[in-house]
Every structure is written in structure tokens, then in C-alpha cells.
mmCIF file of C-alpha atoms and ligand atoms in Angstrom:
data_model
loop_
_atom_site.group_PDB
_atom_site.id
_atom_site.type_symbol
_atom_site.label_atom_id
_atom_site.label_comp_id
_atom_site.label_asym_id
_atom_site.label_seq_id
_atom_site.Cartn_x
_atom_site.Cartn_y
_atom_site.Cartn_z
ATOM 1 C CA MET A 24 143.636 150.230 123.299
ATOM 2 C CA SER A 25 143.240 148.396 119.984
ATOM 3 C CA CYS A 26 141.739 150.253 117.004
ATOM 4 C CA LYS A 27 138.054 150.129 116.171
ATOM 5 C CA ILE A 28 137.055 147.549 113.583
ATOM 6 C CA GLY A 29 134.530 148.252 110.820
ATOM 7 C CA PHE A 30 132.345 145.626 109.165
ATOM 8 C CA ILE A 31 130.128 146.173 106.122
ATOM 9 C CA GLY A 32 127.798 143.477 104.721
ATOM 10 C CA LEU A 33 125.822 141.509 107.283
ATOM 11 C CA GLY A 34 124.230 138.789 105.158
ATOM 12 C CA VAL A 35 124.558 135.007 105.372
ATOM 13 C CA MET A 36 128.365 135.197 105.716
ATOM 14 C CA GLY A 37 129.036 138.646 107.187
ATOM 15 C CA LYS A 38 126.658 138.344 110.114
ATOM 16 C CA SER A 39 128.455 135.281 111.509
ATOM 17 C CA MET A 40 131.941 136.640 110.734
ATOM 18 C CA ALA A 41 131.229 139.992 112.397
ATOM 19 C CA GLY A 42 129.701 138.123 115.330
ATOM 20 C CA HIS A 43 132.984 136.282 115.941
ATOM 21 C CA LEU A 44 134.927 139.576 115.996
ATOM 22 C CA LEU A 45 132.447 140.991 118.488
ATOM 23 C CA ASP A 46 132.556 137.852 120.645
ATOM 24 C CA ALA A 47 136.362 138.146 120.700
ATOM 25 C CA GLY A 48 135.971 141.529 122.419
ATOM 26 C CA HIS A 49 136.664 143.925 119.530
ATOM 27 C CA ARG A 50 134.985 147.316 119.260
ATOM 28 C CA LEU A 51 132.913 146.734 116.147
ATOM 29 C CA HIS A 52 131.249 149.414 114.006
ATOM 30 C CA VAL A 53 128.809 148.033 111.433
ATOM 31 C CA TYR A 54 126.889 149.108 108.350
ATOM 32 C CA ASN A 55 124.583 147.170 106.019
ATOM 33 C CA ARG A 56 122.153 148.182 103.264
ATOM 34 C CA THR A 57 119.260 146.741 105.283
ATOM 35 C CA ARG A 58 119.709 147.902 108.872
ATOM 36 C CA GLU A 59 117.440 145.209 110.307
ATOM 37 C CA LYS A 60 120.078 142.556 109.579
ATOM 38 C CA ALA A 61 122.388 144.266 112.100
ATOM 39 C CA ARG A 62 119.833 143.961 114.934
ATOM 40 C CA GLU A 63 121.415 141.015 116.752
ATOM 41 C CA LEU A 64 124.940 142.475 116.510
ATOM 42 C CA LEU A 65 123.706 145.856 117.801
ATOM 43 C CA ASP A 66 121.962 144.115 120.709
ATOM 44 C CA ASN A 67 125.319 142.506 121.504
ATOM 45 C CA GLY A 68 127.230 145.803 121.588
ATOM 46 C CA ALA A 69 128.154 146.672 117.986
ATOM 47 C CA VAL A 70 127.829 150.345 116.982
ATOM 48 C CA TRP A 71 125.745 151.304 113.929
ATOM 49 C CA GLU A 72 127.132 153.767 111.347
ATOM 50 C CA ASP A 73 124.947 155.323 108.633
ATOM 51 C CA THR A 74 127.398 155.141 105.706
ATOM 52 C CA PRO A 75 130.637 153.436 104.633
ATOM 53 C CA ALA A 76 132.234 156.912 104.981
ATOM 54 C CA GLN A 77 131.437 156.986 108.702
ATOM 55 C CA ILE A 78 132.873 153.503 109.146
ATOM 56 C CA ALA A 79 136.067 154.626 107.376
ATOM 57 C CA ARG A 80 136.425 157.742 109.543
ATOM 58 C CA HIS A 81 136.134 155.766 112.787
ATOM 59 C CA CYS A 82 137.951 152.498 112.062
ATOM 60 C CA GLY A 83 141.588 151.552 111.415
ATOM 61 C CA ILE A 84 140.693 148.188 109.877
ATOM 62 C CA VAL A 85 137.524 147.706 107.810
ATOM 63 C CA PHE A 86 136.144 144.384 106.550
ATOM 64 C CA THR A 87 133.578 144.216 103.740
ATOM 65 C CA ILE A 88 131.638 141.203 102.435
ATOM 66 C CA VAL A 89 128.818 142.376 100.191
ATOM 67 C CA GLY A 90 127.232 140.567 97.225
ATOM 68 C CA PHE A 91 128.484 141.558 93.758
ATOM 69 C CA PRO A 92 131.391 143.603 92.308
ATOM 70 C CA GLN A 93 128.985 146.516 91.747
ATOM 71 C CA ASP A 94 128.157 146.452 95.493
ATOM 72 C CA VAL A 95 131.899 146.558 96.241
ATOM 73 C CA GLU A 96 132.260 149.602 93.959
ATOM 74 C CA GLN A 97 129.379 151.319 95.727
ATOM 75 C CA VAL A 98 130.923 150.735 99.163
ATOM 76 C CA TYR A 99 134.499 151.745 98.231
ATOM 77 C CA PHE A 100 134.136 154.601 95.704
ATOM 78 C CA GLY A 101 132.416 158.001 95.688
ATOM 79 C CA PRO A 102 132.052 160.681 98.347
ATOM 80 C CA ASP A 103 130.291 158.337 100.806
ATOM 81 C CA GLY A 104 132.668 155.452 100.101
ATOM 82 C CA LEU A 105 135.466 153.949 102.160
ATOM 83 C CA LEU A 106 138.417 155.141 100.064
ATOM 84 C CA ASP A 107 137.816 158.895 100.148
ATOM 85 C CA ASN A 108 137.256 158.789 103.888
ATOM 86 C CA MET A 109 139.826 156.282 105.111
ATOM 87 C CA GLN A 110 142.195 157.025 107.985
ATOM 88 C CA GLU A 111 145.915 157.425 107.244
ATOM 89 C CA GLY A 112 147.472 153.943 107.594
ATOM 90 C CA ALA A 113 144.123 152.134 107.592
ATOM 91 C CA VAL A 114 143.691 148.681 106.020
ATOM 92 C CA LEU A 115 140.552 147.964 103.959
ATOM 93 C CA VAL A 116 139.814 144.255 103.524
ATOM 94 C CA ASP A 117 137.330 143.105 100.896
ATOM 95 C CA MET A 118 136.150 139.536 101.561
ATOM 96 C CA THR A 119 133.451 139.592 98.845
ATOM 97 C CA THR A 120 134.062 137.216 95.919
ATOM 98 C CA SER A 121 134.761 139.849 93.286
ATOM 99 C CA ARG A 122 136.837 140.730 90.218
ATOM 100 C CA PRO A 123 140.647 140.488 90.557
ATOM 101 C CA GLU A 124 141.038 143.748 88.561
ATOM 102 C CA LEU A 125 138.717 145.579 90.949
ATOM 103 C CA ALA A 126 140.827 144.361 93.888
ATOM 104 C CA GLY A 127 143.928 145.758 92.165
ATOM 105 C CA ARG A 128 142.210 149.094 91.560
ATOM 106 C CA ILE A 129 141.112 149.382 95.196
ATOM 107 C CA ALA A 130 144.628 148.545 96.444
ATOM 108 C CA GLY A 131 146.116 151.254 94.202
ATOM 109 C CA GLU A 132 143.612 153.860 95.416
ATOM 110 C CA ALA A 133 144.154 152.909 99.074
ATOM 111 C CA GLU A 134 147.910 153.284 98.643
ATOM 112 C CA LYS A 135 147.478 156.772 97.119
ATOM 113 C CA ARG A 136 145.629 157.740 100.323
ATOM 114 C CA GLY A 137 148.374 156.477 102.648
ATOM 115 C CA GLY A 138 146.728 153.165 103.539
ATOM 116 C CA SER A 139 146.441 149.691 102.089
ATOM 117 C CA ALA A 140 143.871 147.177 100.924
ATOM 118 C CA LEU A 141 143.683 143.396 100.899
ATOM 119 C CA ASP A 142 141.402 141.145 98.851
ATOM 120 C CA ALA A 143 140.472 138.199 101.049
ATOM 121 C CA PRO A 144 137.618 136.078 99.676
ATOM 122 C CA VAL A 145 136.600 133.019 101.634
ATOM 123 C CA SER A 146 135.521 129.423 101.194
ATOM 124 C CA GLY A 147 133.734 127.126 103.604
ATOM 125 C CA GLY A 148 130.101 128.129 103.145
ATOM 126 C CA ASP A 149 127.528 129.268 105.650
ATOM 127 C CA THR A 150 128.622 126.557 108.089
ATOM 128 C CA GLY A 151 132.295 127.570 107.768
ATOM 129 C CA ALA A 152 131.321 131.156 108.627
ATOM 130 C CA GLN A 153 129.195 130.035 111.594
ATOM 131 C CA GLU A 154 131.910 127.777 112.953
ATOM 132 C CA ALA A 155 134.824 130.170 112.198
ATOM 133 C CA ARG A 156 136.417 127.551 109.964
ATOM 134 C CA LEU A 157 136.774 129.572 106.767
ATOM 135 C CA SER A 158 139.603 129.228 104.296
ATOM 136 C CA ILE A 159 140.736 132.811 103.614
ATOM 137 C CA MET A 160 142.664 133.530 100.383
ATOM 138 C CA VAL A 161 144.512 136.800 100.575
ATOM 139 C CA GLY A 162 146.044 139.183 98.038
ATOM 140 C CA GLY A 163 148.036 142.261 99.019
ATOM 141 C CA ASP A 164 151.242 143.270 100.758
ATOM 142 C CA ARG A 165 152.830 141.307 103.590
ATOM 143 C CA GLU A 166 152.794 144.156 106.104
ATOM 144 C CA ALA A 167 149.025 144.695 105.800
ATOM 145 C CA PHE A 168 148.477 140.919 105.869
ATOM 146 C CA ASP A 169 150.467 140.550 109.116
ATOM 147 C CA ARG A 170 148.459 143.334 110.699
ATOM 148 C CA VAL A 171 145.100 141.779 109.793
ATOM 149 C CA LEU A 172 146.110 138.140 110.425
ATOM 150 C CA PRO A 173 144.964 138.055 114.090
ATOM 151 C CA PHE A 174 141.486 139.112 112.925
ATOM 152 C CA PHE A 175 141.426 136.587 110.083
ATOM 153 C CA GLU A 176 142.289 133.921 112.680
ATOM 154 C CA ILE A 177 139.087 134.758 114.547
ATOM 155 C CA MET A 178 136.997 134.061 111.408
ATOM 156 C CA GLY A 179 138.898 131.230 109.754
ATOM 157 C CA ASN A 180 141.406 128.447 110.255
ATOM 158 C CA ASN A 181 143.267 128.307 106.927
ATOM 159 C CA ILE A 182 144.684 131.703 106.025
ATOM 160 C CA VAL A 183 147.147 132.004 103.142
ATOM 161 C CA LEU A 184 148.743 135.052 101.505
ATOM 162 C CA GLN A 185 148.648 134.165 97.798
ATOM 163 C CA GLY A 186 150.558 137.141 96.369
ATOM 164 C CA PRO A 187 149.982 140.795 95.434
ATOM 165 C CA ALA A 188 146.588 142.543 95.175
ATOM 166 C CA GLY A 189 144.111 140.465 93.162
ATOM 167 C CA SER A 190 145.782 137.131 93.994
ATOM 168 C CA GLY A 191 143.184 136.288 96.630
ATOM 169 C CA GLN A 192 140.418 136.717 94.046
ATOM 170 C CA HIS A 193 142.319 134.662 91.461
ATOM 171 C CA CYS A 194 142.732 131.899 94.063
ATOM 172 C CA LYS A 195 139.003 132.044 94.802
ATOM 173 C CA MET A 196 138.349 131.594 91.054
ATOM 174 C CA CYS A 197 140.423 128.376 91.206
ATOM 175 C CA ASN A 198 138.215 127.315 94.113
ATOM 176 C CA GLN A 199 134.998 128.076 92.203
ATOM 177 C CA ILE A 200 136.254 126.339 89.042
ATOM 178 C CA ALA A 201 136.928 123.193 91.103
ATOM 179 C CA ILE A 202 133.485 123.393 92.748
ATOM 180 C CA ALA A 203 131.645 124.052 89.447
ATOM 181 C CA SER A 204 132.391 120.675 87.850
ATOM 182 C CA ASN A 205 132.214 118.932 91.229
ATOM 183 C CA MET A 206 128.608 120.096 91.742
ATOM 184 C CA LEU A 207 127.598 118.511 88.420
ATOM 185 C CA GLY A 208 129.294 115.291 89.504
ATOM 186 C CA VAL A 209 127.514 115.280 92.855
ATOM 187 C CA CYS A 210 124.083 115.818 91.248
ATOM 188 C CA GLU A 211 124.741 113.133 88.629
ATOM 189 C CA ALA A 212 125.920 110.603 91.223
ATOM 190 C CA ILE A 213 122.754 111.096 93.301
ATOM 191 C CA ALA A 214 120.498 110.947 90.224
ATOM 192 C CA TYR A 215 122.281 107.766 89.084
ATOM 193 C CA ALA A 216 121.868 106.136 92.509
ATOM 194 C CA ARG A 217 118.132 106.821 92.410
ATOM 195 C CA LYS A 218 117.610 105.581 88.827
ATOM 196 C CA ALA A 219 119.652 102.448 89.547
ATOM 197 C CA GLY A 220 117.296 101.633 92.420
ATOM 198 C CA LEU A 221 119.846 102.184 95.203
ATOM 199 C CA ASP A 222 119.257 104.066 98.431
ATOM 200 C CA PRO A 223 121.184 107.328 97.825
ATOM 201 C CA GLN A 224 121.827 107.802 101.584
ATOM 202 C CA THR A 225 123.503 104.391 101.698
ATOM 203 C CA VAL A 226 125.453 105.200 98.532
ATOM 204 C CA LEU A 227 126.694 108.391 100.204
ATOM 205 C CA LYS A 228 128.011 106.374 103.158
ATOM 206 C CA SER A 229 130.316 104.523 100.763
ATOM 207 C CA ILE A 230 131.357 107.165 98.287
ATOM 208 C CA GLU A 231 131.958 110.089 100.635
ATOM 209 C CA ALA A 232 134.598 108.010 102.406
ATOM 210 C CA GLY A 233 136.437 107.070 99.204
ATOM 211 C CA ALA A 234 138.175 108.813 96.318
ATOM 212 C CA ALA A 235 135.001 110.756 95.403
ATOM 213 C CA ARG A 236 135.096 112.555 98.755
ATOM 214 C CA SER A 237 134.463 116.322 98.545
ATOM 215 C CA TRP A 238 132.984 119.165 100.572
ATOM 216 C CA SER A 239 130.077 119.411 98.122
ATOM 217 C CA LEU A 240 129.348 115.689 98.324
ATOM 218 C CA SER A 241 129.309 115.669 102.132
ATOM 219 C CA ASN A 242 127.547 119.000 102.653
ATOM 220 C CA MET A 243 125.328 119.458 99.594
ATOM 221 C CA ALA A 244 124.194 115.933 98.669
ATOM 222 C CA PRO A 245 122.339 115.475 102.016
ATOM 223 C CA ARG A 246 120.533 118.791 101.434
ATOM 224 C CA MET A 247 119.594 117.656 97.881
ATOM 225 C CA LEU A 248 118.209 114.398 99.253
ATOM 226 C CA ASP A 249 116.160 116.256 101.883
ATOM 227 C CA GLY A 250 114.752 118.575 99.188
ATOM 228 C CA ASP A 251 116.324 121.427 101.185
ATOM 229 C CA PHE A 252 117.243 124.063 98.617
ATOM 230 C CA ALA A 253 117.546 127.023 101.023
ATOM 231 C CA PRO A 254 120.729 129.136 100.751
ATOM 232 C CA GLY A 255 123.608 128.513 101.941
ATOM 233 C CA PHE A 256 125.383 129.842 98.958
ATOM 234 C CA TYR A 257 123.050 131.594 96.497
ATOM 235 C CA VAL A 258 122.764 130.391 92.881
ATOM 236 C CA LYS A 259 122.928 134.075 91.806
ATOM 237 C CA HIS A 260 126.303 134.462 93.563
ATOM 238 C CA PHE A 261 127.677 131.261 92.043
ATOM 239 C CA ILE A 262 126.678 132.510 88.569
ATOM 240 C CA LYS A 263 128.478 135.781 89.382
ATOM 241 C CA ASP A 264 131.606 133.850 90.445
ATOM 242 C CA MET A 265 131.618 131.543 87.409
ATOM 243 C CA SER A 266 131.111 134.544 85.084
ATOM 244 C CA ILE A 267 134.154 136.257 86.633
ATOM 245 C CA ALA A 268 136.129 132.999 86.367
ATOM 246 C CA SER A 269 135.062 132.569 82.739
ATOM 247 C CA ASP A 270 136.140 136.145 81.856
ATOM 248 C CA SER A 271 139.454 135.653 83.693
ATOM 249 C CA ALA A 272 140.043 132.323 81.921
ATOM 250 C CA GLY A 273 139.422 134.097 78.596
ATOM 251 C CA ASN A 274 141.944 136.797 79.534
ATOM 252 C CA ILE A 275 144.645 134.167 80.038
ATOM 253 C CA SER A 276 143.578 132.064 76.994
ATOM 254 C CA LEU A 277 142.460 129.084 79.077
ATOM 255 C CA ASP A 278 139.754 126.750 77.757
ATOM 256 C CA ALA A 279 137.580 125.642 80.674
ATOM 257 C CA PRO A 280 134.790 123.405 79.290
ATOM 258 C CA GLY A 281 133.768 122.100 82.746
ATOM 259 C CA LEU A 282 133.286 125.660 83.986
ATOM 260 C CA ASP A 283 131.375 126.632 80.813
ATOM 261 C CA LEU A 284 128.933 123.716 81.189
ATOM 262 C CA ALA A 285 128.319 124.381 84.889
ATOM 263 C CA LEU A 286 127.704 128.080 84.168
ATOM 264 C CA LYS A 287 125.234 127.207 81.405
ATOM 265 C CA MET A 288 123.319 124.831 83.693
ATOM 266 C CA TYR A 289 123.193 127.262 86.621
ATOM 267 C CA LYS A 290 121.916 129.999 84.260
ATOM 268 C CA LYS A 291 119.152 127.600 83.181
ATOM 269 C CA LEU A 292 118.289 127.018 86.848
ATOM 270 C CA ALA A 293 118.126 130.792 87.409
ATOM 271 C CA GLU A 294 115.893 131.222 84.340
ATOM 272 C CA LEU A 295 113.498 128.724 85.932
ATOM 273 C CA GLY A 296 113.192 131.165 88.859
ATOM 274 C CA HIS A 297 115.618 129.550 91.310
ATOM 275 C CA ASP A 298 118.367 132.186 91.483
ATOM 276 C CA THR A 299 117.919 132.631 95.244
ATOM 277 C CA ASP A 300 118.103 128.880 95.942
ATOM 278 C CA GLY A 301 121.256 127.477 97.469
ATOM 279 C CA THR A 302 123.657 125.984 94.903
ATOM 280 C CA GLN A 303 122.477 122.458 95.792
ATOM 281 C CA GLY A 304 119.271 123.503 93.939
ATOM 282 C CA LEU A 305 121.021 122.370 90.742
ATOM 283 C CA TYR A 306 119.664 118.947 91.604
ATOM 284 C CA ARG A 307 116.222 120.227 90.533
ATOM 285 C CA LEU A 308 117.378 119.978 86.895
ATOM 286 C CA TYR A 309 118.105 116.282 87.369
ATOM 287 C CA GLU A 310 114.814 115.595 89.150
ATOM 288 C CA GLN A 311 112.929 117.112 86.199
ATOM 289 C CA ARG A 312 114.359 114.373 84.026
ATOM 290 C CA ASP A 313 112.895 111.586 86.198
HETATM 291 P P1 NAP B 27 124.181 137.986 101.240
HETATM 292 O O1 NAP B 27 123.463 137.182 102.262
HETATM 293 O O2 NAP B 27 123.421 138.540 100.081
HETATM 294 O O3 NAP B 27 124.962 139.167 101.996
HETATM 295 C C1 NAP B 27 125.461 140.312 101.374
HETATM 296 C C2 NAP B 27 125.156 141.488 102.291
HETATM 297 O O4 NAP B 27 125.769 142.671 101.766
HETATM 298 C C3 NAP B 27 123.651 141.773 102.366
HETATM 299 O O5 NAP B 27 123.267 141.868 103.729
HETATM 300 C C4 NAP B 27 123.496 143.088 101.631
HETATM 301 O O6 NAP B 27 122.503 143.953 102.129
HETATM 302 C C5 NAP B 27 124.853 143.729 101.863
HETATM 303 N N1 NAP B 27 125.119 144.736 100.827
HETATM 304 C C6 NAP B 27 125.095 144.590 99.491
HETATM 305 N N2 NAP B 27 125.390 145.750 98.895
HETATM 306 C C7 NAP B 27 125.601 146.644 99.869
HETATM 307 C C8 NAP B 27 125.923 148.014 99.879
HETATM 308 N N3 NAP B 27 126.111 148.697 98.737
HETATM 309 N N4 NAP B 27 126.054 148.627 101.078
HETATM 310 C C9 NAP B 27 125.879 147.937 102.240
HETATM 311 N N5 NAP B 27 125.567 146.633 102.292
HETATM 312 C C10 NAP B 27 125.428 145.999 101.108
HETATM 313 O O7 NAP B 27 125.379 137.122 100.617
HETATM 314 P P2 NAP B 27 126.389 136.113 101.347
HETATM 315 O O8 NAP B 27 125.932 134.728 101.113
HETATM 316 O O9 NAP B 27 126.680 136.587 102.725
HETATM 317 O O10 NAP B 27 127.662 136.301 100.394
HETATM 318 C C11 NAP B 27 128.468 137.467 100.477
HETATM 319 C C12 NAP B 27 129.672 137.327 99.539
HETATM 320 O O11 NAP B 27 130.448 136.198 99.943
HETATM 321 C C13 NAP B 27 129.298 137.080 98.072
HETATM 322 O O12 NAP B 27 130.218 137.716 97.235
HETATM 323 C C14 NAP B 27 129.391 135.571 97.939
HETATM 324 O O13 NAP B 27 129.668 135.194 96.606
HETATM 325 C C15 NAP B 27 130.546 135.273 98.870
HETATM 326 N N6 NAP B 27 130.548 133.925 99.481
HETATM 327 C C16 NAP B 27 129.398 133.359 99.962
HETATM 328 C C17 NAP B 27 129.432 132.082 100.528
HETATM 329 C C18 NAP B 27 128.195 131.415 101.082
HETATM 330 O O14 NAP B 27 128.233 130.188 101.278
HETATM 331 N N7 NAP B 27 127.118 132.122 101.357
HETATM 332 C C19 NAP B 27 130.655 131.397 100.626
HETATM 333 C C20 NAP B 27 131.813 132.012 100.159
HETATM 334 C C21 NAP B 27 131.741 133.273 99.581
HETATM 335 P P3 NAP B 27 120.945 143.547 102.184
HETATM 336 O O15 NAP B 27 120.796 142.940 103.535
HETATM 337 O O16 NAP B 27 120.217 144.815 101.998
HETATM 338 O O17 NAP B 27 120.706 142.571 101.041
#
């Protein structure tokens, strides 16, 4: 019989991802800070564990997708954490968007304990998680990757091993850097359409089929136009990602003015009290100028 699978972090992303593993027939053990968010999975046959330590003791492969790097540290380190309690030969897979250095540290600690760790952040948003169409960017060793690949294939449809531990997180930073400037462009295009007296919906029909095509334009512009600022992808998480990307860019002496401007604008949005909006909420800053 296949090994038990652990899953920690049952928020916007994790709940759908864990649901796919359960639907595929795997024996799933779950833990989340707020137990109530596990209700539906438990009703469908998942087993609740009270701590990350218990998950680690029972499961040969453990997935985590929590919020911030400090949440990752809490789940992996300390007496109740995954690392000190992991099974010999287990693979720990962190799918949170987190710091590349932290991923490297976790991989080193897992190896010392006779197991391995992968960093495997994702892209594709809430809809990608719901529809199991995530892009999964993986860092770690090939053997662990091959072992986890069948599970990744249940949650995503574009799974690439980028290199050693930390490479998945670095790849995700490339993703977030590309999205950061793109989100400004999307907001500005919609604001321009309005001010120029065009129907923005009709403008979208033209520009999302041409060279301006992007995931953000097709998925976020309609939400902006509907005034739907619900998350999706939280502003507070995007600020976390861009801050990590900005630090990493500094470490490799890269100037990234597009990233810097997007980070500044999202921080302004958060200061206005919108840090739990979806990232499309950036459009609020443009509406204020009307
Ligand atoms: P979320 O809804 O806030 O989910 C995070 C979950 O982790 C929450 O349920 C939270 O518990 C749980 N958690 C946090 N710390 C924990 C701890 N110490 N122990 C146990 N559980 C803990 O966020 P999300 O949107 O799913 O995003 C998760 C990660 O994926 C983030 O790093 C984000 O940047 C990244 N991501 C998100 C998207 C997206 O579109 N949403 C896309 C790609 C990547 P509570 O229920 O108590 O809050």
C-alpha cells in the first residue's frame, strides 16, 4: 500500500490542492492553524493531526503551503516541527512562496535526518489550484523529485525541476517579478480605456488577444472592472513575495526598478487598509485619481 501523505496549510490554495490528492484516493493526514478550514476535507475522509510533528511521524511525504517564511519556520523547526520528527527517507515539500535561503536550510536539515526536502512554489492562482492546473517550480535533488512527481501531477500540469534546493523559490521570484510590472500595466490600460471614453470590456476583447496578452490581463482585469477585489491572491502575500525578490535582487546586484515601483505601490495600497484584498485591488489606486 502507498505511504500516507501529509498536508499542512489549508487556505485558499492548500484546501483545493489537498482536495485533489484526496479525490485521487490517497490517504491524507492534514493539519492547519485553524481547524475549521479542514472541515470539508475531514468530511471527505482526511485524517486530522494535532501538530506538524504528528504529521511527520505518520507520513512518508508531507506537503506544506502556509503563508509567510515565518510560518514555514514554525512548521518545520522546533520540537513540534516536521524536521525533528520526520521518518527516515521521508520527503518534505514546501509549496509556500518563501525565501530561497530558507529552502536551502530546510533541505540541509532534512538530509542530516536521512530524508530530503523540495521547495516547490506554484503559480496559477486560486483558479489554477481549483482546476489542478498549477505551474510547479521545483528545487531539490532528482531522486526526491521523481518520487513526488506523481503527486505534483495531481495538483498541476506544468512541473519543472529547476535545480538544487532553493531553485524553485528563485524561479518563483522570476515569476513574481514578471507579474509585478504586468499588474501596473494592466491597471493603467484599464484606467486609460475609461478616461479615453472607451468601453473597457470591449477594449479587453481586442488587447487580450494580441501582443498584450497575459494571465493578469485575462484573469484580473475582469475582476477590476466588476469591482471584485476579493482574494484570490492576497496583497499581503504579494508584498511578501516582492520583498523577498527585492532582497534577492540586491544579493545578486540586480537593479529592478519595475519591481521596486510595484512594491512601493502595493505597500501604499496596504497602508490604505487593503492588505487582504486580492492583488487586482491595485486598481483602487487608479480609481482614486478619477
Ligand atoms: P492562505 O489562504 O492564507 O493560506 C495559508 C494557510 O496556512 C492558512 O489556512 C493558515 O492558517 C495556514 N497556516 C499559516 N501558518 C501556519 C502554521 N504555523 N501552522 C499551520 N497552518 C498555518 O494563503 P494562500 O492564498 O493559500 O497562499 C498560501 C501560499 O501560497 C502563500 O505563500 C502565497 O504567497 C502562495 N501563493 C498563493 C497564490 C494565490 O493565488 N492565492 C498563488 C500562488 C502562490 P489559518 O487558516 O489559521 O490562517
